[in-house]
Coordinates of C-alpha atoms and ligand atoms in Angstrom, one line a residue:
M29 CA -2.3 -2.6 -24.3
E30 CA -5.7 -2.4 -22.5
Q31 CA -5.1 -6.0 -21.8
E32 CA -1.7 -5.1 -20.4
L33 CA -2.6 -2.7 -18.0
N34 CA -5.6 -4.4 -16.3
P35 CA -4.3 -5.1 -12.2
W36 CA -7.0 -7.1 -11.6
R37 CA -5.9 -9.7 -14.5
A38 CA -2.5 -9.4 -13.7
S39 CA -3.0 -9.9 -9.8
E40 CA -5.2 -13.1 -10.9
A41 CA -2.5 -14.5 -12.8
R42 CA -0.3 -14.3 -10.2
F43 CA -2.6 -16.0 -7.8
D44 CA -3.0 -18.9 -10.2
I45 CA 1.0 -19.3 -10.6
A46 CA 1.8 -19.0 -7.0
A47 CA -1.2 -21.8 -6.5
D48 CA 0.3 -24.0 -9.5
H49 CA 4.0 -24.1 -7.6
L50 CA 2.2 -24.7 -4.3
G51 CA 0.0 -27.6 -5.7
L52 CA -3.1 -26.0 -4.2
D53 CA -6.0 -28.1 -4.3
E54 CA -9.1 -26.5 -6.2
G55 CA -11.3 -26.1 -3.1
L56 CA -8.7 -23.9 -1.5
R57 CA -8.6 -22.0 -4.7
K58 CA -12.3 -21.6 -4.6
I59 CA -12.4 -20.3 -1.4
L60 CA -9.7 -17.8 -1.8
R61 CA -10.9 -16.5 -4.9
T62 CA -14.0 -15.8 -3.1
S63 CA -14.9 -12.6 -1.0
S64 CA -15.8 -13.9 2.6
K65 CA -18.3 -11.0 2.9
E66 CA -19.7 -8.3 0.8
I67 CA -22.0 -5.6 2.2
T68 CA -23.2 -3.1 -0.3
V69 CA -25.6 -0.1 1.5
H70 CA -27.4 2.8 0.0
I71 CA -27.1 5.6 2.4
P72 CA -29.7 8.5 2.6
V73 CA -27.5 11.8 3.1
Q74 CA -28.8 15.4 3.4
L75 CA -27.0 18.0 1.5
D76 CA -26.2 21.0 3.0
D77 CA -29.1 22.7 0.3
G78 CA -31.7 20.5 2.3
R79 CA -31.7 17.8 -0.5
L80 CA -31.6 14.4 0.2
E81 CA -28.8 12.5 -1.4
V82 CA -28.6 8.5 -1.8
F83 CA -24.7 7.0 -1.8
T84 CA -24.0 3.9 -2.2
G85 CA -21.2 2.1 -0.6
Y86 CA -19.4 -1.3 0.0
R87 CA -17.4 -3.2 2.4
V88 CA -15.5 -6.6 1.7
L89 CA -14.1 -8.9 3.4
H90 CA -11.8 -11.3 1.5
S91 CA -10.5 -13.5 3.8
G92 CA -10.7 -13.4 7.9
A93 CA -8.5 -16.4 8.2
R94 CA -5.8 -15.1 9.9
G95 CA -7.7 -12.2 11.8
P96 CA -9.7 -9.2 11.4
G97 CA -10.0 -7.4 8.0
K98 CA -7.7 -5.1 7.2
G99 CA -7.9 -2.0 4.3
G100 CA -8.6 1.3 3.4
I101 CA -11.8 2.9 2.6
R102 CA -11.9 5.3 -0.4
F103 CA -14.0 7.9 -1.6
A104 CA -14.3 8.5 -5.2
P105 CA -17.1 8.7 -8.4
D106 CA -16.0 5.6 -9.9
V107 CA -15.6 2.9 -7.4
T108 CA -17.1 -0.5 -8.1
L109 CA -17.7 -3.7 -6.2
D110 CA -15.2 -5.4 -8.6
E111 CA -12.7 -3.0 -8.0
V112 CA -13.2 -3.1 -4.1
R113 CA -13.2 -7.0 -4.5
A114 CA -9.7 -7.0 -5.9
L115 CA -8.4 -4.3 -3.6
A116 CA -9.7 -6.6 -0.5
A117 CA -7.9 -9.8 -2.0
A118 CA -4.9 -7.6 -2.7
M119 CA -4.8 -6.8 1.0
T120 CA -5.0 -10.4 2.1
W121 CA -1.5 -10.8 0.1
K122 CA -0.2 -7.8 1.6
C123 CA -0.9 -8.7 5.1
A124 CA 0.0 -11.9 4.7
V125 CA 3.5 -11.6 3.2
V126 CA 4.9 -9.6 6.0
N127 CA 3.2 -11.6 8.5
L128 CA 0.5 -9.8 10.1
P129 CA -2.3 -11.2 12.1
F130 CA -4.9 -9.8 9.7
G131 CA -6.9 -10.8 6.6
G132 CA -7.5 -8.4 3.6
A133 CA -10.6 -6.0 3.4
K134 CA -11.6 -2.7 1.5
G135 CA -14.2 -0.6 1.6
G136 CA -15.9 2.3 -1.0
V137 CA -18.4 4.9 -1.0
I138 CA -19.2 6.2 -4.5
C139 CA -19.2 9.9 -4.4
N140 CA -17.0 13.2 -5.4
P141 CA -15.4 14.1 -2.4
H142 CA -14.2 17.3 -4.4
L143 CA -18.0 18.5 -4.9
L144 CA -19.1 18.0 -1.0
S145 CA -18.4 20.2 2.0
L146 CA -17.1 18.7 5.3
G147 CA -20.4 18.7 6.5
E148 CA -21.7 16.4 3.8
L149 CA -18.5 14.0 3.9
E150 CA -18.6 13.7 7.8
R151 CA -22.4 12.8 7.3
I152 CA -21.9 10.3 4.2
T153 CA -19.1 8.9 7.1
R154 CA -20.7 8.9 9.2
R155 CA -24.0 7.0 8.0
Y156 CA -21.5 4.7 6.3
T157 CA -20.1 3.2 9.4
A158 CA -23.3 3.1 10.9
E159 CA -24.8 0.8 8.0
I160 CA -21.5 -1.3 8.0
L161 CA -21.3 -1.3 11.9
P162 CA -22.0 -5.0 12.6
F163 CA -19.3 -6.0 10.3
L164 CA -16.7 -3.6 12.0
G165 CA -15.1 -3.6 15.3
P166 CA -10.8 -4.5 16.4
E167 CA -11.5 -8.4 16.1
R168 CA -13.6 -8.2 13.0
D169 CA -12.6 -5.8 10.3
V170 CA -10.5 -1.9 10.7
P171 CA -10.5 -0.1 8.0
A172 CA -7.8 2.7 7.2
P173 CA -7.5 5.4 5.2
D174 CA -7.1 5.4 1.2
M175 CA -8.0 7.3 -1.8
N176 CA -9.6 10.6 -0.5
T177 CA -10.2 9.7 2.8
N178 CA -7.8 10.6 5.8
E179 CA -7.2 11.3 9.6
Q180 CA -10.2 13.3 9.7
T181 CA -12.6 10.4 8.2
M182 CA -11.1 8.0 10.7
A183 CA -11.7 9.8 13.7
W184 CA -15.3 10.5 12.5
I185 CA -15.4 6.7 11.8
M186 CA -13.8 5.5 15.3
D187 CA -16.3 8.2 17.0
T188 CA -19.4 7.0 15.6
Y189 CA -18.8 3.2 16.2
S190 CA -17.9 4.0 20.0
M191 CA -21.3 6.3 20.3
H192 CA -23.1 2.8 19.1
V193 CA -21.1 0.4 21.4
G194 CA -21.1 2.6 24.3
C195 CA -17.3 3.2 25.0
T196 CA -14.5 4.8 22.9
V197 CA -13.0 1.9 20.8
T198 CA -10.1 3.4 19.4
A199 CA -8.5 0.3 18.0
V200 CA -11.4 0.0 15.4
V201 CA -9.9 1.9 12.6
T202 CA -6.2 2.7 12.3
G203 CA -4.6 6.2 10.5
K204 CA -6.2 7.9 13.1
P205 CA -4.6 11.4 14.3
L206 CA -2.1 10.9 16.9
D207 CA -4.2 12.4 19.9
L208 CA -6.7 9.9 19.4
G209 CA -4.6 6.5 19.5
G210 CA -2.9 6.9 16.1
S211 CA 0.7 5.9 15.5
R212 CA 3.9 7.6 15.8
G213 CA 6.1 7.1 12.5
R214 CA 2.8 5.9 10.4
S215 CA 3.3 8.6 8.1
E216 CA 6.8 7.7 6.9
A217 CA 6.0 3.8 7.5
T218 CA 6.0 3.4 3.7
G219 CA 8.6 5.1 2.4
R220 CA 10.6 3.8 5.4
G221 CA 10.2 0.3 4.4
C222 CA 10.6 1.1 0.9
M223 CA 14.2 2.6 2.1
I224 CA 14.7 -1.0 4.3
V225 CA 13.9 -3.3 1.9
T226 CA 16.5 -1.8 -0.3
Q227 CA 19.2 -1.8 1.8
E228 CA 18.5 -5.6 2.1
A229 CA 18.6 -5.8 -1.9
L230 CA 22.0 -4.1 -1.8
Q231 CA 23.6 -6.2 0.6
L232 CA 22.3 -9.2 -1.1
L233 CA 23.7 -7.7 -4.4
G234 CA 27.0 -7.1 -3.0
L235 CA 26.4 -3.3 -3.6
K236 CA 27.2 -0.2 -1.1
Q237 CA 24.6 1.9 0.1
E238 CA 27.2 4.9 0.5
G239 CA 26.6 6.8 -2.8
A240 CA 24.3 4.3 -4.3
R241 CA 22.7 6.3 -7.5
V242 CA 18.6 6.4 -6.9
V243 CA 15.8 7.8 -8.8
V244 CA 12.2 8.2 -7.5
Q245 CA 9.3 9.1 -9.3
G246 CA 6.3 10.5 -7.5
F247 CA 7.3 13.0 -4.6
G248 CA 4.4 12.3 -2.5
N249 CA 4.0 10.3 0.8
V250 CA 5.9 7.2 -0.2
G251 CA 8.5 8.6 -2.8
G252 CA 9.3 12.3 -1.0
T253 CA 9.6 9.9 2.6
A254 CA 11.5 7.2 0.8
A255 CA 14.0 9.8 -0.9
K256 CA 14.5 12.2 1.9
L257 CA 15.5 9.1 4.3
M258 CA 17.6 7.3 1.5
A259 CA 19.5 10.9 1.3
Q260 CA 19.9 11.1 5.0
A261 CA 21.1 7.3 5.0
G262 CA 24.2 8.5 2.3
F263 CA 22.3 7.2 -0.9
K264 CA 22.5 10.0 -3.7
V265 CA 19.1 11.0 -5.0
I266 CA 20.5 11.8 -8.6
S267 CA 16.8 12.5 -10.0
I268 CA 13.3 13.1 -8.8
I269 CA 10.3 12.8 -11.3
E270 CA 6.7 14.3 -10.9
I271 CA 3.5 14.7 -12.6
D272 CA 4.8 18.0 -14.4
G273 CA 8.2 17.1 -14.8
A274 CA 11.9 16.0 -13.6
V275 CA 15.1 17.3 -12.3
Y276 CA 18.4 15.8 -12.2
N277 CA 21.5 16.2 -10.3
P278 CA 24.6 13.7 -11.2
N279 CA 26.0 14.7 -7.9
G280 CA 22.9 14.3 -5.9
L281 CA 20.0 16.6 -5.1
D282 CA 19.6 18.2 -2.1
V283 CA 16.1 16.4 -1.0
E284 CA 15.0 19.1 1.5
A285 CA 15.6 21.9 -0.5
L286 CA 13.5 20.6 -3.2
W287 CA 10.9 20.0 -1.1
K288 CA 10.6 23.5 0.2
H289 CA 11.1 24.5 -3.5
R290 CA 8.1 22.8 -4.2
A291 CA 6.4 23.8 -1.5
E292 CA 7.3 27.4 -2.6
T293 CA 6.8 27.2 -6.1
G294 CA 4.2 24.4 -6.5
S295 CA 6.5 22.5 -8.5
I296 CA 9.5 20.3 -8.3
T297 CA 10.7 22.0 -11.9
N298 CA 13.4 24.6 -12.1
F299 CA 14.9 23.9 -9.2
P300 CA 18.4 25.7 -8.8
G301 CA 20.0 22.5 -7.2
G302 CA 19.4 20.5 -10.4
E303 CA 18.4 20.5 -14.3
N304 CA 15.1 19.9 -15.6
I305 CA 15.0 16.6 -17.7
D306 CA 12.4 14.6 -19.4
P307 CA 10.7 12.6 -17.0
G308 CA 10.7 9.5 -19.8
E309 CA 14.4 10.1 -20.1
A310 CA 14.7 10.4 -15.9
M311 CA 12.9 7.1 -15.9
C312 CA 15.9 5.2 -17.7
L313 CA 19.0 7.0 -16.3
E314 CA 21.8 4.7 -15.2
C315 CA 21.1 4.3 -11.3
E316 CA 21.7 1.2 -8.3
V317 CA 17.7 1.9 -7.7
F318 CA 14.2 3.1 -9.1
V319 CA 11.5 3.6 -6.7
P320 CA 8.1 3.9 -8.6
A321 CA 6.2 5.5 -6.2
A322 CA 3.3 7.7 -8.2
R323 CA 0.7 5.2 -9.5
E324 CA 0.1 2.1 -11.2
N325 CA 1.3 0.8 -14.9
V326 CA 4.4 3.3 -15.4
I327 CA 6.7 0.4 -16.3
T328 CA 5.1 -1.0 -19.3
S329 CA 6.3 -3.1 -22.4
M330 CA 7.0 0.0 -23.8
N331 CA 9.5 1.5 -21.5
A332 CA 11.1 -1.4 -19.6
A333 CA 13.7 -2.2 -22.3
G334 CA 15.2 1.1 -21.4
I335 CA 15.3 1.1 -17.6
R336 CA 18.6 1.0 -16.5
A337 CA 18.4 0.3 -12.9
R338 CA 20.0 -2.5 -11.1
I339 CA 17.5 -2.6 -8.2
I340 CA 13.3 -1.6 -8.6
C341 CA 11.6 -1.1 -5.6
E342 CA 7.9 -0.9 -6.4
G343 CA 6.7 2.0 -3.7
A344 CA 3.6 2.3 -5.6
N345 CA 0.8 -0.4 -5.9
G346 CA 0.8 -2.3 -9.3
P347 CA 3.6 0.2 -11.0
T348 CA 4.7 -3.1 -13.0
T349 CA 2.5 -4.7 -15.9
P350 CA 3.3 -8.5 -16.5
A351 CA 4.7 -7.5 -19.9
A352 CA 7.5 -5.4 -18.1
D353 CA 8.1 -7.9 -15.5
E354 CA 9.3 -10.3 -18.2
I355 CA 11.5 -7.9 -20.1
L356 CA 13.0 -6.7 -16.6
Q357 CA 13.6 -10.2 -15.4
D358 CA 15.4 -11.1 -18.8
K359 CA 17.7 -7.9 -17.8
D360 CA 18.3 -9.1 -14.6
I361 CA 16.7 -6.7 -12.7
F362 CA 16.3 -7.2 -9.2
V363 CA 12.6 -6.3 -8.6
I364 CA 11.2 -5.8 -5.1
P365 CA 7.4 -6.0 -5.3
D366 CA 4.7 -3.9 -4.6
I367 CA 3.0 -6.1 -1.8
L368 CA 6.3 -6.2 0.1
A369 CA 8.3 -2.9 -0.8
N370 CA 5.1 -0.8 0.3
A371 CA 4.4 -3.1 3.5
G372 CA 5.6 -0.5 5.8
G373 CA 2.5 1.3 6.0
V374 CA 0.2 -1.6 6.9
T375 CA 2.8 -2.9 9.2
V376 CA 2.7 0.2 11.3
S377 CA -1.1 0.4 11.1
Y378 CA -1.2 -2.8 12.7
F379 CA 1.6 -1.4 15.4
E380 CA -1.5 1.1 15.9
W381 CA -3.9 -1.4 16.4
V382 CA -1.6 -3.4 19.0
Q383 CA -0.9 -0.2 21.0
D384 CA -4.4 1.0 21.1
R385 CA -5.5 -2.6 22.0
Q386 CA -2.8 -2.2 25.2
G387 CA -3.4 1.3 26.0
F388 CA 0.5 1.7 25.6
F389 CA 2.2 3.6 23.4
W390 CA 5.4 3.0 21.7
N391 CA 8.3 5.7 21.1
E392 CA 9.2 6.4 17.2
D393 CA 12.5 4.5 17.8
M394 CA 10.6 1.3 18.8
I395 CA 8.3 1.7 15.6
N396 CA 11.6 2.0 13.4
Q397 CA 13.0 -0.5 14.8
R398 CA 10.3 -3.2 15.0
L399 CA 9.1 -2.1 11.3
K400 CA 12.7 -2.7 10.5
E401 CA 12.3 -6.5 11.9
V402 CA 9.5 -7.2 10.0
M403 CA 10.6 -5.9 6.5
V404 CA 13.8 -7.7 7.0
E405 CA 12.6 -10.9 8.1
N406 CA 9.9 -11.0 5.4
F407 CA 12.5 -9.6 2.5
R408 CA 14.2 -12.6 3.2
R409 CA 11.7 -15.1 3.2
V410 CA 10.6 -13.8 -0.2
V411 CA 14.2 -14.0 -1.4
D412 CA 14.6 -17.6 -0.1
C413 CA 11.3 -18.4 -1.6
A414 CA 12.4 -17.5 -5.2
K415 CA 15.3 -19.4 -4.4
K416 CA 13.2 -22.6 -3.3
Y417 CA 10.8 -22.3 -6.3
K418 CA 13.1 -20.9 -8.8
V419 CA 10.6 -17.8 -9.4
D420 CA 11.0 -13.9 -9.5
N421 CA 10.6 -12.1 -6.3
R422 CA 7.1 -11.1 -7.3
I423 CA 5.7 -14.7 -7.7
A424 CA 7.6 -15.6 -4.6
A425 CA 6.4 -12.9 -2.8
N426 CA 2.6 -14.1 -3.7
I427 CA 4.0 -17.9 -3.2
L428 CA 4.8 -17.0 0.8
A429 CA 1.5 -15.0 1.2
L430 CA -0.9 -18.0 -0.7
D431 CA 1.1 -20.6 1.4
R432 CA 0.7 -18.6 4.8
V433 CA -3.4 -18.1 4.0
A434 CA -3.9 -21.5 2.9
F435 CA -2.1 -23.0 5.8
A436 CA -4.3 -20.7 8.2
I437 CA -7.4 -22.0 6.4
K438 CA -6.3 -25.6 6.5
L439 CA -5.5 -25.6 10.3
R440 CA -8.8 -23.7 11.2
G441 CA -10.4 -26.5 8.8
I442 CA -13.8 -26.0 7.1
Y443 CA -16.9 -25.4 9.8
A444 CA -20.0 -27.2 8.9
Ligands
NAD506 P1 0.9 10.8 -3.1 O1 -0.6 11.4 -3.6 O2 0.8 11.5 -1.6 O3 1.9 11.0 -4.0 C1 1.7 10.5 -5.3 C2 3.2 11.8 -5.8 O4 2.8 11.3 -7.2 C3 2.4 13.0 -6.2 O5 3.3 13.9 -5.6 C4 1.4 12.9 -7.7 O6 1.9 14.4 -8.0 C5 2.8 12.2 -8.1 N1 2.4 11.5 -9.4 C6 0.9 11.3 -10.0 N2 1.5 10.7 -11.2 C7 2.5 10.7 -11.7 C8 3.4 10.8 -12.7 N3 2.5 10.0 -13.9 N4 4.4 10.7 -12.7 C9 5.1 11.2 -12.1 N5 4.7 11.5 -11.0 C10 3.3 11.2 -10.6 O7 0.2 9.4 -2.9 P2 1.2 8.3 -1.8 O8 0.5 8.0 -1.1 O9 2.6 8.7 -1.9 O10 1.1 7.0 -2.8 C11 1.4 6.9 -3.9 C12 1.3 5.4 -4.6 O11 1.7 4.4 -3.3 C13 0.1 4.7 -4.7 O12 0.2 3.5 -5.8 C14 -0.5 4.2 -3.5 O13 -1.4 3.4 -3.7 C15 0.8 3.7 -3.0 N6 0.8 3.4 -1.5 C16 0.8 4.5 -0.6 C17 1.2 3.5 0.7 C18 0.6 5.1 2.0 O14 1.1 4.6 3.1 N7 0.9 6.2 1.5 C19 1.1 2.5 1.2 C20 1.1 1.5 0.5 C21 1.0 2.0 -1.3

């Protein structure tokens, strides 16, 4: 089981399968298996009680072949260089699958943000930024929020970078507050992207959107938004699964009311508009769409056989293990793989970077329209790729991404 749940092993295996289908030569495989740059910094920071502490931070650029690096910065006590490397590579594939002119990057600082004050977090962020500064920039590497970092963290990074270069450079990070060059539509983008690709999948399978039954796992940024937007668009959200329980209503839940109920009571359970149900049972409800949007490794060899959805739209990263994938394929479940399904967020981050560089900001309709264009176009390319190579959608998405990155490397040639 431990083997099954190792996400890095799974993504390496998918890389190899995609590379085999493309007949990629060993040299290119070597380039793409290795990060382009890896920076480790040890950052001294004065804590509120006057003590000095040294924190360790990383920034990894996996590939700059298609453009500047793009990827989040996470603050967590268990961050490792290996993890940051793997996440940077994953960003290369995610950006490439939706054809953004970015490479993949990721960063992390080993710290426990829950034990640090706001002032301490600010000092860590600013010193970390100063240490990796030569590698950052709108044309070099553009960080974004990730686990335990947010708009405020991005504002500090932007300010620190700007102080060093002598002018305000908003395009150095994305996920900023709206008043500092952030983009409209960013907070909803991932959930909206999930809805868009689900709509495409329904159409492809000849299923109706009106009344299509949806089960969503994770009522947070991605799942909560996807559930709200899908309900507004006429889907029937029959169950929401959270960490402390699940609710079910075969006639459709009032998602807005559930949102309020959770805000008031702290839980989605005991919602007057539905009945409590076991979360494991909810995952196996018969439905047209299941959106796992909570965390990794929730669909495994232990429960995949029980899933009765026609479509799985992976809002979360890595929700399905490779062993589960095989079971889902045997059951002919249409899986929209994470690197495509949840790429709406990084797509609107790209729009933020474009707007910052132009100094011209788009309205929300324009953001949503352009997001739709990107998601639809690349959904169709993934499906075409699956047909062409006779593979499932996940391998197809990997093939499409790998092909785009390898093509850029070949076109540029190797500078020696
Ligand atoms: P979030 O913290 O806003 O929401 C996650 C929700 O899932 C929380 O409400 C949490 O209580 C719930 N949850 C946790 N474990 C659960 C479990 N076992 N069963 C049911 N519910 C559970 O996080 P988010 O930003 O919505 O991210 C969710 C997933 O989507 C993560 O895998 C993340 O990496 C991925 N993702 C997020 C974005 C983004 O833009 N936010 C982009 C791409 C991928």
